[in-house]
PDB file of C-alpha atoms in Angstrom:
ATOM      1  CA  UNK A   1       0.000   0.000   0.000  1.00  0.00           C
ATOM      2  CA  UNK A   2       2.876   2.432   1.047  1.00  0.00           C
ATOM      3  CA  UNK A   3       4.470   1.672  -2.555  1.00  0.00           C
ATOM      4  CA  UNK A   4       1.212   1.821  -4.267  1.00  0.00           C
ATOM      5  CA  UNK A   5       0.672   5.657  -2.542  1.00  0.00           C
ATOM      6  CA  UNK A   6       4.332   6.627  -3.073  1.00  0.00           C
ATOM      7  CA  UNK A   7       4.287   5.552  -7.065  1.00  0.00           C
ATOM      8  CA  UNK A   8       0.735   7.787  -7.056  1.00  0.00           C
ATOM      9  CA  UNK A   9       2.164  10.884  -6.087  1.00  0.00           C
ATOM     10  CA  UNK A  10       5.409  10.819  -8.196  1.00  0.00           C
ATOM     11  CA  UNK A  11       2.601  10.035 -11.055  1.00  0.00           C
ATOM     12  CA  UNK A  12       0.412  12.446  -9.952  1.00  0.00           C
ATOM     13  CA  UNK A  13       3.560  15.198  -9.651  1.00  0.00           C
ATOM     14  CA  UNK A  14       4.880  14.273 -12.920  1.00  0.00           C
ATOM     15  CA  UNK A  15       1.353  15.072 -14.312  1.00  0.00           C
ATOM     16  CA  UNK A  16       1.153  18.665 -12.905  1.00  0.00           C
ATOM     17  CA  UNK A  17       4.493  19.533 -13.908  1.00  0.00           C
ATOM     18  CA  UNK A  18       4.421  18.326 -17.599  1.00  0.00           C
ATOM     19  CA  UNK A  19       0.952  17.769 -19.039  1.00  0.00           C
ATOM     20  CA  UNK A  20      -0.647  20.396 -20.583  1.00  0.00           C
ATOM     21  CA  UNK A  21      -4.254  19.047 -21.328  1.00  0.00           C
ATOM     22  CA  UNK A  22      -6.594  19.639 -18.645  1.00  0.00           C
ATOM     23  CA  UNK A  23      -9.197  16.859 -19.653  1.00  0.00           C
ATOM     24  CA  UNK A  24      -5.701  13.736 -19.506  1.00  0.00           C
ATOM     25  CA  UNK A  25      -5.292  15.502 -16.092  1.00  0.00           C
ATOM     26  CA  UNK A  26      -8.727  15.044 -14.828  1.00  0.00           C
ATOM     27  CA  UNK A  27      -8.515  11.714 -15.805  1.00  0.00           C
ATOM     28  CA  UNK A  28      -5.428  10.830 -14.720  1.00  0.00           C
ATOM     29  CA  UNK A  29      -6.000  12.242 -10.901  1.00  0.00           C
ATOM     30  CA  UNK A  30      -9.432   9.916 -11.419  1.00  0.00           C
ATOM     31  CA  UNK A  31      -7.773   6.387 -12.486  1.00  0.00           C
ATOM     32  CA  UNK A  32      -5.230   7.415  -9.711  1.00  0.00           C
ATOM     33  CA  UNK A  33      -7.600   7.545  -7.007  1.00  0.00           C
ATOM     34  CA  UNK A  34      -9.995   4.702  -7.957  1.00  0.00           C
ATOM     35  CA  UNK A  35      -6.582   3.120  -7.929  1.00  0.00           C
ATOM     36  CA  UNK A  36      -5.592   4.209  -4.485  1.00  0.00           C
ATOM     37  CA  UNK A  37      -9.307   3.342  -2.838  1.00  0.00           C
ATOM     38  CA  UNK A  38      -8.977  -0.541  -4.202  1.00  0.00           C
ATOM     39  CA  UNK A  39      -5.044  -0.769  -3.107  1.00  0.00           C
ATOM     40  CA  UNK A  40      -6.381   0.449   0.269  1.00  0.00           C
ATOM     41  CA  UNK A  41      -9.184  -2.034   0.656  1.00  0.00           C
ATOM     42  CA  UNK A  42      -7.653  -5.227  -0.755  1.00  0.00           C
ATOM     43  CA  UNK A  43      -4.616  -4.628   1.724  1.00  0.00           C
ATOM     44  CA  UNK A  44      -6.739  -3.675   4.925  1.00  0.00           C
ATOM     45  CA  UNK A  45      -9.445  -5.806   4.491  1.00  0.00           C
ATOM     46  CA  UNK A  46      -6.610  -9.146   5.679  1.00  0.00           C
ATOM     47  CA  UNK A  47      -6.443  -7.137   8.982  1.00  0.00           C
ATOM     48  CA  UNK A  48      -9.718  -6.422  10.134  1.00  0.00           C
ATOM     49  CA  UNK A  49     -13.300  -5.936   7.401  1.00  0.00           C
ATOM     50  CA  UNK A  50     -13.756  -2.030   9.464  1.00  0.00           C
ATOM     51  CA  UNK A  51     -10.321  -1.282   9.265  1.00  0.00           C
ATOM     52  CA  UNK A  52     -10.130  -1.500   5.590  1.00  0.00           C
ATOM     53  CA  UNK A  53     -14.123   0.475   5.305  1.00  0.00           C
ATOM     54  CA  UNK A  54     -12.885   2.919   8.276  1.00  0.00           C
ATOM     55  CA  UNK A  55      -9.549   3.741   5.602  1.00  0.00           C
ATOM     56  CA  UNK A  56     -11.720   3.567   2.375  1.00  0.00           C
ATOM     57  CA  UNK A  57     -14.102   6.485   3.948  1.00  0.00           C
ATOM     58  CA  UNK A  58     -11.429   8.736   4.860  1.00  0.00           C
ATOM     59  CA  UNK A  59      -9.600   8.483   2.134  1.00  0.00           C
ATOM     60  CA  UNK A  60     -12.871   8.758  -0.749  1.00  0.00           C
ATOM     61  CA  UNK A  61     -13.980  11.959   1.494  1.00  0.00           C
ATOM     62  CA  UNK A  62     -11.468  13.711   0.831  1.00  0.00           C
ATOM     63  CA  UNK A  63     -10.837  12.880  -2.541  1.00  0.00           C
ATOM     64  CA  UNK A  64     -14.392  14.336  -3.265  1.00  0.00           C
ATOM     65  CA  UNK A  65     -13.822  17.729  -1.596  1.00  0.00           C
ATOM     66  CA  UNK A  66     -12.675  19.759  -4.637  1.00  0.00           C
ATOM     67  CA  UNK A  67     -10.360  22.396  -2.971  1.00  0.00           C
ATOM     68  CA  UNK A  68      -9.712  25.608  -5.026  1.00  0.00           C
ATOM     69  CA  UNK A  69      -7.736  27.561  -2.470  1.00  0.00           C
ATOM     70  CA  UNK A  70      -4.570  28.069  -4.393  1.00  0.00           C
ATOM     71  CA  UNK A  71      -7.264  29.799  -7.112  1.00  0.00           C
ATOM     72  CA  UNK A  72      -9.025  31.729  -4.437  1.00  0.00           C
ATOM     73  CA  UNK A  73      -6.144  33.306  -2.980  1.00  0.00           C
ATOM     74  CA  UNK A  74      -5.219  34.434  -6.501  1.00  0.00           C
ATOM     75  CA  UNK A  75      -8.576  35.745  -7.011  1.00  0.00           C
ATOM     76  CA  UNK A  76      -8.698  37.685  -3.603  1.00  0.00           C
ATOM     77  CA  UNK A  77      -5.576  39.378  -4.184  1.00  0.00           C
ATOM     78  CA  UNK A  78      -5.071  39.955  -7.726  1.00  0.00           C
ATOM     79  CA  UNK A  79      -7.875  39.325  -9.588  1.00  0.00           C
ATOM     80  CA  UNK A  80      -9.278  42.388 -11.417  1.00  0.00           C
ATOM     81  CA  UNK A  81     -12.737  42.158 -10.313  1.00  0.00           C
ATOM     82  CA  UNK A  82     -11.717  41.151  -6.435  1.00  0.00           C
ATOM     83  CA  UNK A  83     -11.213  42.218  -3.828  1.00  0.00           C
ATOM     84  CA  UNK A  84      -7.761  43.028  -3.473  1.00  0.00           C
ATOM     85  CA  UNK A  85      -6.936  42.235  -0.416  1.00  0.00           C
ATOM     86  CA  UNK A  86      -3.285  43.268   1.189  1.00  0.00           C
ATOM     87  CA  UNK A  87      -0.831  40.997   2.818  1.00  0.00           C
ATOM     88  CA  UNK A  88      -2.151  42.171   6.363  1.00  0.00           C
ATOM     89  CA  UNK A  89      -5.602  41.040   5.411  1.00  0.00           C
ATOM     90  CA  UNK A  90      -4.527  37.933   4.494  1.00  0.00           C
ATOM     91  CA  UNK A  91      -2.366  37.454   7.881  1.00  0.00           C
ATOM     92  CA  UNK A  92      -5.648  38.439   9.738  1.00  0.00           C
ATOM     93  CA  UNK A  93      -7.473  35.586   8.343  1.00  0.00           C
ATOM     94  CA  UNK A  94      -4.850  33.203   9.704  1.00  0.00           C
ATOM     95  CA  UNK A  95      -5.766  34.515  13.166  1.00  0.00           C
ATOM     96  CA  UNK A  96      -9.532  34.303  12.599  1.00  0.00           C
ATOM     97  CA  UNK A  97      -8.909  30.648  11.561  1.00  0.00           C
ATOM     98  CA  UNK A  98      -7.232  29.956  14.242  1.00  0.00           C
ATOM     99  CA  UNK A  99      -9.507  31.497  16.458  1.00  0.00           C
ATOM    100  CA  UNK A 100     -12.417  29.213  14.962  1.00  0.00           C
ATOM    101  CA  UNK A 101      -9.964  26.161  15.358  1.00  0.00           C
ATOM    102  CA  UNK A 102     -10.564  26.659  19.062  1.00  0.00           C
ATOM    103  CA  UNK A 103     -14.117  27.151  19.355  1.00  0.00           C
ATOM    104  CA  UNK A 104     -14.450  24.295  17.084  1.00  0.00           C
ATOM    105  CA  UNK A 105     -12.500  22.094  19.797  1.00  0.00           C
ATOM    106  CA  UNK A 106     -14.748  23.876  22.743  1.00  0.00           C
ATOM    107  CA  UNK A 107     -17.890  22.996  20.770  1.00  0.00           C
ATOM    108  CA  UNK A 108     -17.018  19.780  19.692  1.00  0.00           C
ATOM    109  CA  UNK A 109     -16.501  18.644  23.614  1.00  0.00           C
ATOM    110  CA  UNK A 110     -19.101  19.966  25.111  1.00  0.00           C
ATOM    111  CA  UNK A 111     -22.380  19.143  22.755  1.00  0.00           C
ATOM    112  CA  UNK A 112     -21.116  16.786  20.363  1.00  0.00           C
ATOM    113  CA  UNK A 113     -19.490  13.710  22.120  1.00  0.00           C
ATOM    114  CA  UNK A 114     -22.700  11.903  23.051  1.00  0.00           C
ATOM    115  CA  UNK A 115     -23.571  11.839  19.411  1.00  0.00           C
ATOM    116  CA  UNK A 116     -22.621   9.241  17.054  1.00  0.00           C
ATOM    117  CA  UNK A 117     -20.012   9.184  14.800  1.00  0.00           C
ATOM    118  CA  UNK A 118     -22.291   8.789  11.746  1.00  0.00           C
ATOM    119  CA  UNK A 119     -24.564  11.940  12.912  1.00  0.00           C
ATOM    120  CA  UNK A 120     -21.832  13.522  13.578  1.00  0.00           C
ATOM    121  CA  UNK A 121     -20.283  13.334  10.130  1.00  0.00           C
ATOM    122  CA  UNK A 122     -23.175  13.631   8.112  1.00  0.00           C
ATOM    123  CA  UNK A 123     -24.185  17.169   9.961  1.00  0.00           C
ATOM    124  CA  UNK A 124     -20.764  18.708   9.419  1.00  0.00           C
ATOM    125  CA  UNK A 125     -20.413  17.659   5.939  1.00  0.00           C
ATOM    126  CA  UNK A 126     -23.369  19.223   5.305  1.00  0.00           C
ATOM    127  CA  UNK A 127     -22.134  22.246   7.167  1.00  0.00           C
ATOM    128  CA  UNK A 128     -19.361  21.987   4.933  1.00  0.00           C
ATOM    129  CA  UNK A 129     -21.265  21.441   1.809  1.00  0.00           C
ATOM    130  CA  UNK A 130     -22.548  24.963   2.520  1.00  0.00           C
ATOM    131  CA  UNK A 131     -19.091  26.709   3.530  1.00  0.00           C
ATOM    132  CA  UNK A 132     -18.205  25.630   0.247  1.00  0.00           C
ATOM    133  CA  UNK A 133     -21.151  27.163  -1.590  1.00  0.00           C
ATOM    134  CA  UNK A 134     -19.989  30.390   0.624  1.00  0.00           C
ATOM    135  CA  UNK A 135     -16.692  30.935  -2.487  1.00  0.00           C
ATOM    136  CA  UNK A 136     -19.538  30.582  -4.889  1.00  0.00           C
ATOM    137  CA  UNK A 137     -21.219  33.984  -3.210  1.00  0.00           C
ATOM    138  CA  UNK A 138     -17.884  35.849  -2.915  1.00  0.00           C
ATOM    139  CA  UNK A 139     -16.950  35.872  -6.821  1.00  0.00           C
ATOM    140  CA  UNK A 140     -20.305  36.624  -7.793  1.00  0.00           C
ATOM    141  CA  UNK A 141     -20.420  39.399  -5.533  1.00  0.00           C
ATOM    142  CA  UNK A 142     -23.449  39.006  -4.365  1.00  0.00           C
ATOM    143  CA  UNK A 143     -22.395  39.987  -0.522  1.00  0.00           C
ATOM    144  CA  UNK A 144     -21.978  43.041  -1.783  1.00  0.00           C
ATOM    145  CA  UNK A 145     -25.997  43.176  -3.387  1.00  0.00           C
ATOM    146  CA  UNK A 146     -26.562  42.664   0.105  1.00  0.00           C
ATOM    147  CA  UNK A 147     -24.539  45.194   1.653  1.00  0.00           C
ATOM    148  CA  UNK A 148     -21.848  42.849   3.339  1.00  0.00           C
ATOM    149  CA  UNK A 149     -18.174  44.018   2.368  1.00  0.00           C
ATOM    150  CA  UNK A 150     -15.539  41.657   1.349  1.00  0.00           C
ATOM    151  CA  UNK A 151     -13.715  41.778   4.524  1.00  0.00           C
ATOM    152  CA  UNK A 152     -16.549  41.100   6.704  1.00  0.00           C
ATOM    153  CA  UNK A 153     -18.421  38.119   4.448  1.00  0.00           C
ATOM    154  CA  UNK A 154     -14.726  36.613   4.516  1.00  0.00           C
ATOM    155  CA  UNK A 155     -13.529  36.657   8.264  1.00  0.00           C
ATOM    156  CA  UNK A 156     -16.429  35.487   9.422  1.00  0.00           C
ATOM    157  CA  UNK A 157     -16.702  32.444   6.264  1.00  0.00           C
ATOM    158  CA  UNK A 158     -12.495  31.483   7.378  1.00  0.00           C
ATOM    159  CA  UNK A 159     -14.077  31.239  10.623  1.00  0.00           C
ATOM    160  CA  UNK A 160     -17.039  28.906  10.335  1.00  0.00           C
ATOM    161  CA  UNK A 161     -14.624  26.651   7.650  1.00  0.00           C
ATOM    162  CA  UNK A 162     -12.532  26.103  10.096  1.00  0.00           C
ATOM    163  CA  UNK A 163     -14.932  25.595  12.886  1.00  0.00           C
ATOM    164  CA  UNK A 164     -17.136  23.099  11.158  1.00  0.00           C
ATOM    165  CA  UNK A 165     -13.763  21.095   9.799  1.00  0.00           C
ATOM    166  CA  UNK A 166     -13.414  20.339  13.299  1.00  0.00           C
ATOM    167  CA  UNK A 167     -16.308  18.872  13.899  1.00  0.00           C
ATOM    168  CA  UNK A 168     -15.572  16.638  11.483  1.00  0.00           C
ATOM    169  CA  UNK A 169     -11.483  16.202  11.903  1.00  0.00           C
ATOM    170  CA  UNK A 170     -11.902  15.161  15.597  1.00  0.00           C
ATOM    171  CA  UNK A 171     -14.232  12.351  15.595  1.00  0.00           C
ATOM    172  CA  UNK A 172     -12.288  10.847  12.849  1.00  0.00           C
ATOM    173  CA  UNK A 173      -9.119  10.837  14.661  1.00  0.00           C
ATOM    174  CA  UNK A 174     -11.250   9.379  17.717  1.00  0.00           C
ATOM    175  CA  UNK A 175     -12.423   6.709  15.519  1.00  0.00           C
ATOM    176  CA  UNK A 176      -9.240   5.853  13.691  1.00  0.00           C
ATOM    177  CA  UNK A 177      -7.723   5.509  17.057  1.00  0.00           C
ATOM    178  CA  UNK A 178     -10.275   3.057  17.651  1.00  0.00           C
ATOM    179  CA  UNK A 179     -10.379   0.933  14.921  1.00  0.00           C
ATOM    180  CA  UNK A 180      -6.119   0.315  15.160  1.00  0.00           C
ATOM    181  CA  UNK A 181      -5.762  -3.901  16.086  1.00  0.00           C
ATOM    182  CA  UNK A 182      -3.503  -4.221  19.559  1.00  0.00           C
ATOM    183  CA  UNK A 183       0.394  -3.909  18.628  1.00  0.00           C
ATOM    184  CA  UNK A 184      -0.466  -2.019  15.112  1.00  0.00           C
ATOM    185  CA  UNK A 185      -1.553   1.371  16.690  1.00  0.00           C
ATOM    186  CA  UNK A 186       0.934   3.681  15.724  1.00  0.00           C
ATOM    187  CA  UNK A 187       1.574   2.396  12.522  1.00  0.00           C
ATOM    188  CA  UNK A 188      -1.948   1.744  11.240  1.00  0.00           C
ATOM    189  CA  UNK A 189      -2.596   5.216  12.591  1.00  0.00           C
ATOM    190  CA  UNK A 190      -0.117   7.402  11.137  1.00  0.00           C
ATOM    191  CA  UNK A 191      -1.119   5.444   7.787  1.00  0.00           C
ATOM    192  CA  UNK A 192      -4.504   6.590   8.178  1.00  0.00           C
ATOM    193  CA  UNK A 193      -3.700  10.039   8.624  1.00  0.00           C
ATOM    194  CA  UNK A 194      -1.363   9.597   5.307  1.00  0.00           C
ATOM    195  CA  UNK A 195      -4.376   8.526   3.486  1.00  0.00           C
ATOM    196  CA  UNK A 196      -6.218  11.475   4.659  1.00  0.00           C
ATOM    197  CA  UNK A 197      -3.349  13.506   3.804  1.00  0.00           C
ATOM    198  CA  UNK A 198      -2.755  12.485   0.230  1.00  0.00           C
ATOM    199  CA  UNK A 199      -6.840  12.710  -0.222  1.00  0.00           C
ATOM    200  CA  UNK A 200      -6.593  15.671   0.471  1.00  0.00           C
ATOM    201  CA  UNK A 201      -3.682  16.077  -2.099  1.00  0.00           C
ATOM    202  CA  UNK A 202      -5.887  14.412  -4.836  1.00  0.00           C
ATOM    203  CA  UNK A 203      -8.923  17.001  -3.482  1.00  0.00           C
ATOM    204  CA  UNK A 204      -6.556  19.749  -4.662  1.00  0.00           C
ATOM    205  CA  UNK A 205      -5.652  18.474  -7.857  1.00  0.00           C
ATOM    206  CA  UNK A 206      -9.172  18.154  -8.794  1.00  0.00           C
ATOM    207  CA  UNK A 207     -10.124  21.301  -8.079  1.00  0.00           C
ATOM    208  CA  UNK A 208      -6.708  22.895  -9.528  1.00  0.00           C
ATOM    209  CA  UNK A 209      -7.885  20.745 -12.862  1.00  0.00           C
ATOM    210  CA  UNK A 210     -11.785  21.812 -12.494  1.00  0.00           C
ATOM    211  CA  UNK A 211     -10.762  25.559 -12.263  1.00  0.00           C
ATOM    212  CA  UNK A 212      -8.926  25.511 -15.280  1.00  0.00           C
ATOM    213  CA  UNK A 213     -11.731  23.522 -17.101  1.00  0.00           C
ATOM    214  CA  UNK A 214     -14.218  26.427 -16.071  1.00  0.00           C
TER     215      UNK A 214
END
């Protein structure tokens, strides 16, 4: 599996780097994943059946989050139509995530660990299903038909991203914890998190690939 993930990322570096063609790319970054999520299952499934569906989940979720934020920060700071925003607005929105990061932690304990897991992620993807709709609103500029400035609608959208991603990151590290045979913790853990990490990866080529297609 590790060779299978480290062959998928040269491939899928290589493919960034020298192909032109937008639609090979797409396709490519597809085959790749669909790749990736049988590797993952075939291999897991000879150590435990919930293992392999635990690893399959985290991994396909993230692959089909689309992230454009590379395009976005282009757009908020140079884009003709945008908003233009300077280095120190930027550098504030760092802080307002962060600030989110920890209310999403305070939340998170306090109402949401007597739910289950499967509530639990199915309310904050749809929380995050609408966060995402939120870049949608800012390039059309339709906070502004509404009288909300840039600065304002974007703070406070940086804040509930990051809040709402929390709801979702920590009961999936609870659960991968949980799902880790005796003996096999820390390494069938930290390979979890790498196949949430290079989901994520494959997230960002996607929506790097579906910008340029639009």
């Amino acid at each position: 599996l590790a060779a299978c993930m480290s062959v998928l990322a040269v491939t899928l570096s290589v493919l960034q780097v020298l192909v032109d063609s937008v639609h090979i790319r797409a396709l490519v970054i597809l085959i790749c994943g669909v790749l990736l999520a049988i590797s993952i299952y075939m291999s897991l499934r000879r150590i435990t059946p919930i293992l392999a569906k635990v690893a399959l989940f985290i991994f396909v979720r993230e692959c089909l989050q689309p992230s454009i934020g590379d395009p976005m920060f282009l757009w908020y700071t140079e884009a003709e139509h945008g908003p233009h925003f300077t280095p120190q607005v930027m550098g504030a929105l760092q802080g307002v995530g962060a600030v989110g990061l920890f209310f999403g932690v305070v939340v998170y304990n306090k109402y949401l660990t007597r739910l289950s897991y499967r509530r639990i992620f199915l309310l904050a993807q749809l929380a995050i299903a609408l966060y995402n709709l939120s870049d949608y609103i800012l390039v059309k500029r339709w906070n502004l038909s509404i009288g909300v400035p840039d600065i304002v609608f974007i703070l406070g959208d940086d804040a509930f991203g990051v809040l709402v991603g929390r709801f979702f990151m920590m009961p999936m590290l609870v659960l991968s914890s949980k799902v880790c045979p005796d003996n096999l913790e820390g390494t069938l853990f930290a390979m979890l998190m790498a196949l949430a990490n290079f989901g994520s990866t494959v997230g960002e080529f996607f929506g790097a690939t579906m910008t340029e297609m639009l």
